[in-house]
mmCIF file of C-alpha atoms in Angstrom:
data_model
loop_
_atom_site.group_PDB
_atom_site.id
_atom_site.type_symbol
_atom_site.label_atom_id
_atom_site.label_comp_id
_atom_site.label_asym_id
_atom_site.label_seq_id
_atom_site.Cartn_x
_atom_site.Cartn_y
_atom_site.Cartn_z
ATOM 1 C CA UNK P 1 89.742 143.376 81.109
ATOM 2 C CA UNK P 2 85.993 142.531 79.573
ATOM 3 C CA UNK P 3 86.179 141.958 76.061
ATOM 4 C CA UNK P 4 83.820 143.076 73.172
ATOM 5 C CA UNK P 5 82.407 139.443 73.420
ATOM 6 C CA UNK P 6 81.633 139.658 76.520
ATOM 7 C CA UNK P 7 79.928 143.003 76.256
ATOM 8 C CA UNK P 8 77.902 142.254 73.443
ATOM 9 C CA UNK P 9 76.605 138.882 75.237
ATOM 10 C CA UNK P 10 75.698 140.991 78.199
ATOM 11 C CA UNK P 11 73.892 143.347 76.073
ATOM 12 C CA UNK P 12 72.113 140.698 74.256
ATOM 13 C CA UNK P 13 71.343 139.228 77.791
ATOM 14 C CA UNK P 14 69.860 142.348 79.551
ATOM 15 C CA UNK P 15 67.712 143.316 76.430
ATOM 16 C CA UNK P 16 66.489 139.539 76.093
ATOM 17 C CA UNK P 17 66.254 137.685 79.321
ATOM 18 C CA UNK P 18 62.426 138.434 80.501
ATOM 19 C CA UNK P 19 61.572 137.661 76.841
ATOM 20 C CA UNK P 20 63.102 134.125 76.684
ATOM 21 C CA UNK P 21 61.558 133.648 80.237
ATOM 22 C CA UNK P 22 58.260 134.042 79.255
ATOM 23 C CA UNK P 23 59.195 131.982 76.079
ATOM 24 C CA UNK P 24 60.151 129.267 78.069
ATOM 25 C CA UNK P 25 57.344 129.980 80.527
ATOM 26 C CA UNK P 26 54.834 128.940 77.859
ATOM 27 C CA UNK P 27 56.313 125.819 77.066
ATOM 28 C CA UNK P 28 56.454 124.532 80.374
ATOM 29 C CA UNK P 29 52.714 125.847 81.135
ATOM 30 C CA UNK P 30 54.057 128.463 83.801
ATOM 31 C CA UNK P 31 56.362 126.313 85.671
ATOM 32 C CA UNK P 32 58.742 129.434 87.178
ATOM 33 C CA UNK P 33 61.750 126.912 88.010
ATOM 34 C CA UNK P 34 61.529 124.667 85.297
ATOM 35 C CA UNK P 35 61.349 128.287 82.764
ATOM 36 C CA UNK P 36 64.242 129.671 84.983
ATOM 37 C CA UNK P 37 66.583 126.243 83.972
ATOM 38 C CA UNK P 38 65.666 126.421 80.755
ATOM 39 C CA UNK P 39 66.223 130.344 80.267
ATOM 40 C CA UNK P 40 69.908 129.460 81.969
ATOM 41 C CA UNK P 41 70.532 126.660 79.408
ATOM 42 C CA UNK P 42 69.275 129.112 76.473
ATOM 43 C CA UNK P 43 72.091 131.436 77.343
ATOM 44 C CA UNK P 44 74.912 128.558 78.055
ATOM 45 C CA UNK P 45 74.106 127.781 74.657
ATOM 46 C CA UNK P 46 74.266 131.151 73.324
ATOM 47 C CA UNK P 47 77.569 131.989 75.152
ATOM 48 C CA UNK P 48 79.133 128.392 74.108
ATOM 49 C CA UNK P 49 78.126 128.891 70.293
ATOM 50 C CA UNK P 50 78.743 132.626 70.266
ATOM 51 C CA UNK P 51 81.451 132.530 67.331
ATOM 52 C CA UNK P 52 79.315 130.011 65.571
ATOM 53 C CA UNK P 53 76.490 133.030 64.834
ATOM 54 C CA UNK P 54 77.134 133.366 61.040
ATOM 55 C CA UNK P 55 75.100 136.958 60.750
ATOM 56 C CA UNK P 56 72.752 136.114 58.172
ATOM 57 C CA UNK P 57 69.998 137.303 60.809
ATOM 58 C CA UNK P 58 69.905 139.424 64.187
ATOM 59 C CA UNK P 59 71.651 138.191 66.690
ATOM 60 C CA UNK P 60 68.111 138.368 68.722
ATOM 61 C CA UNK P 61 66.494 136.045 66.049
ATOM 62 C CA UNK P 62 69.363 133.350 66.525
ATOM 63 C CA UNK P 63 68.890 133.834 70.035
ATOM 64 C CA UNK P 64 65.150 132.938 70.017
ATOM 65 C CA UNK P 65 66.050 129.902 67.190
ATOM 66 C CA UNK P 66 67.975 128.527 69.966
ATOM 67 C CA UNK P 67 65.545 129.098 72.744
ATOM 68 C CA UNK P 68 62.628 127.585 70.878
ATOM 69 C CA UNK P 69 65.118 124.552 69.904
ATOM 70 C CA UNK P 70 66.127 124.110 73.565
ATOM 71 C CA UNK P 71 62.300 124.077 75.004
ATOM 72 C CA UNK P 72 61.444 121.878 72.119
ATOM 73 C CA UNK P 73 64.378 119.336 72.920
ATOM 74 C CA UNK P 74 63.164 119.505 76.745
ATOM 75 C CA UNK P 75 59.560 118.644 75.980
ATOM 76 C CA UNK P 76 60.900 115.731 73.552
ATOM 77 C CA UNK P 77 63.444 114.387 76.300
ATOM 78 C CA UNK P 78 60.595 114.870 79.051
ATOM 79 C CA UNK P 79 57.534 113.939 77.432
ATOM 80 C CA UNK P 80 56.210 111.077 79.970
ATOM 81 C CA UNK P 81 57.239 112.704 82.874
ATOM 82 C CA UNK P 82 55.711 116.006 81.912
ATOM 83 C CA UNK P 83 52.234 114.246 81.026
ATOM 84 C CA UNK P 84 52.001 112.376 84.201
ATOM 85 C CA UNK P 85 52.989 115.957 86.243
ATOM 86 C CA UNK P 86 50.290 117.702 84.108
ATOM 87 C CA UNK P 87 47.466 115.452 85.341
ATOM 88 C CA UNK P 88 48.546 115.906 88.605
ATOM 89 C CA UNK P 89 48.734 119.616 88.450
ATOM 90 C CA UNK P 90 44.988 119.791 86.703
ATOM 91 C CA UNK P 91 43.605 117.407 89.198
ATOM 92 C CA UNK P 92 45.185 120.110 92.028
ATOM 93 C CA UNK P 93 43.963 122.974 89.926
ATOM 94 C CA UNK P 94 40.382 122.200 89.688
ATOM 95 C CA UNK P 95 40.263 121.427 93.415
ATOM 96 C CA UNK P 96 42.019 124.137 95.233
ATOM 97 C CA UNK P 97 42.590 127.346 92.660
ATOM 98 C CA UNK P 98 40.896 130.277 91.733
ATOM 99 C CA UNK P 99 38.921 131.408 89.096
ATOM 100 C CA UNK P 100 41.826 133.439 87.432
ATOM 101 C CA UNK P 101 44.170 130.651 87.994
ATOM 102 C CA UNK P 102 41.813 128.379 86.278
ATOM 103 C CA UNK P 103 41.926 130.295 83.249
ATOM 104 C CA UNK P 104 45.706 130.447 82.983
ATOM 105 C CA UNK P 105 45.573 126.903 83.447
ATOM 106 C CA UNK P 106 43.020 126.402 80.934
ATOM 107 C CA UNK P 107 44.738 129.072 78.457
ATOM 108 C CA UNK P 108 48.272 126.905 78.605
ATOM 109 C CA UNK P 109 46.270 123.655 78.344
ATOM 110 C CA UNK P 110 44.742 125.051 75.189
ATOM 111 C CA UNK P 111 48.334 126.130 74.180
ATOM 112 C CA UNK P 112 49.638 122.804 74.502
ATOM 113 C CA UNK P 113 47.119 121.424 71.747
ATOM 114 C CA UNK P 114 49.026 123.666 68.896
ATOM 115 C CA UNK P 115 51.383 122.193 67.006
ATOM 116 C CA UNK P 116 55.080 122.611 67.683
ATOM 117 C CA UNK P 117 55.296 125.243 64.955
ATOM 118 C CA UNK P 118 51.956 126.996 66.069
ATOM 119 C CA UNK P 119 52.721 127.226 69.817
ATOM 120 C CA UNK P 120 56.294 129.266 68.409
ATOM 121 C CA UNK P 121 54.538 131.554 66.806
ATOM 122 C CA UNK P 122 52.221 132.148 69.463
ATOM 123 C CA UNK P 123 55.216 132.684 72.171
ATOM 124 C CA UNK P 124 57.248 134.906 69.695
ATOM 125 C CA UNK P 125 54.156 136.983 68.933
ATOM 126 C CA UNK P 126 53.399 137.446 72.373
ATOM 127 C CA UNK P 127 56.809 138.466 73.264
ATOM 128 C CA UNK P 128 56.344 141.054 70.137
ATOM 129 C CA UNK P 129 58.813 139.880 68.374
ATOM 130 C CA UNK P 130 58.382 141.280 64.901
ATOM 131 C CA UNK P 131 56.497 138.938 62.357
ATOM 132 C CA UNK P 132 59.177 139.079 59.586
ATOM 133 C CA UNK P 133 61.688 137.595 62.784
ATOM 134 C CA UNK P 134 59.276 135.132 63.459
ATOM 135 C CA UNK P 135 59.003 134.191 59.910
ATOM 136 C CA UNK P 136 62.902 133.364 59.834
ATOM 137 C CA UNK P 137 62.542 131.795 63.422
ATOM 138 C CA UNK P 138 60.492 129.245 62.424
ATOM 139 C CA UNK P 139 61.372 128.779 58.746
ATOM 140 C CA UNK P 140 58.147 130.195 56.878
ATOM 141 C CA UNK P 141 57.202 133.266 54.722
ATOM 142 C CA UNK P 142 56.123 136.301 56.602
ATOM 143 C CA UNK P 143 52.557 135.883 54.718
ATOM 144 C CA UNK P 144 52.175 132.754 56.395
ATOM 145 C CA UNK P 145 52.864 133.861 59.951
ATOM 146 C CA UNK P 146 50.361 136.415 59.382
ATOM 147 C CA UNK P 147 47.573 133.519 58.436
ATOM 148 C CA UNK P 148 48.763 131.490 61.249
ATOM 149 C CA UNK P 149 48.319 133.863 64.143
ATOM 150 C CA UNK P 150 45.008 134.668 62.898
ATOM 151 C CA UNK P 151 44.022 131.045 63.250
ATOM 152 C CA UNK P 152 45.841 130.415 66.456
ATOM 153 C CA UNK P 153 43.929 133.002 67.970
ATOM 154 C CA UNK P 154 40.529 131.450 66.790
ATOM 155 C CA UNK P 155 41.403 127.809 67.882
ATOM 156 C CA UNK P 156 42.403 129.466 71.508
ATOM 157 C CA UNK P 157 39.447 131.293 71.750
ATOM 158 C CA UNK P 158 37.512 128.103 70.317
ATOM 159 C CA UNK P 159 39.298 125.923 73.296
ATOM 160 C CA UNK P 160 38.980 128.423 75.954
ATOM 161 C CA UNK P 161 35.407 128.575 75.585
ATOM 162 C CA UNK P 162 35.247 124.777 75.414
ATOM 163 C CA UNK P 163 33.968 124.691 71.898
ATOM 164 C CA UNK P 164 35.250 121.239 69.888
ATOM 165 C CA UNK P 165 38.343 122.381 67.875
#
């Protein structure tokens, strides 16, 4: 027999799995297998801590907070490995990829220059998470989110166009 908790979890999963995956992709520079691993880890944590949800925000906001924290923890734990891997990938990209892929690589590299909070805001904004929810997830005021989004767009534009940022 399927419990109400299982039904609620399945609904949360189906409503958000693609968004969480794309969020994870943004943190791991488009590495699909790694993003899938992180996505699975996020949903395992959600299931394990299901009963600790306090209900002060929407369950999806709680889920995104877990996803952001999981990705940031992974990056902290693997900082040196990822830097070496990124250096090798950039050399390979420059030598072998077509223009569109190079543009994506440039965009990801520019995104990685953002601080952790701004990167989280950008990735959540790209997932069309409401700005009020983004504010709750990252712990800043709604007006600050709107301002930061504009500044982030300006920063990325300059970076992608190889202007000094």
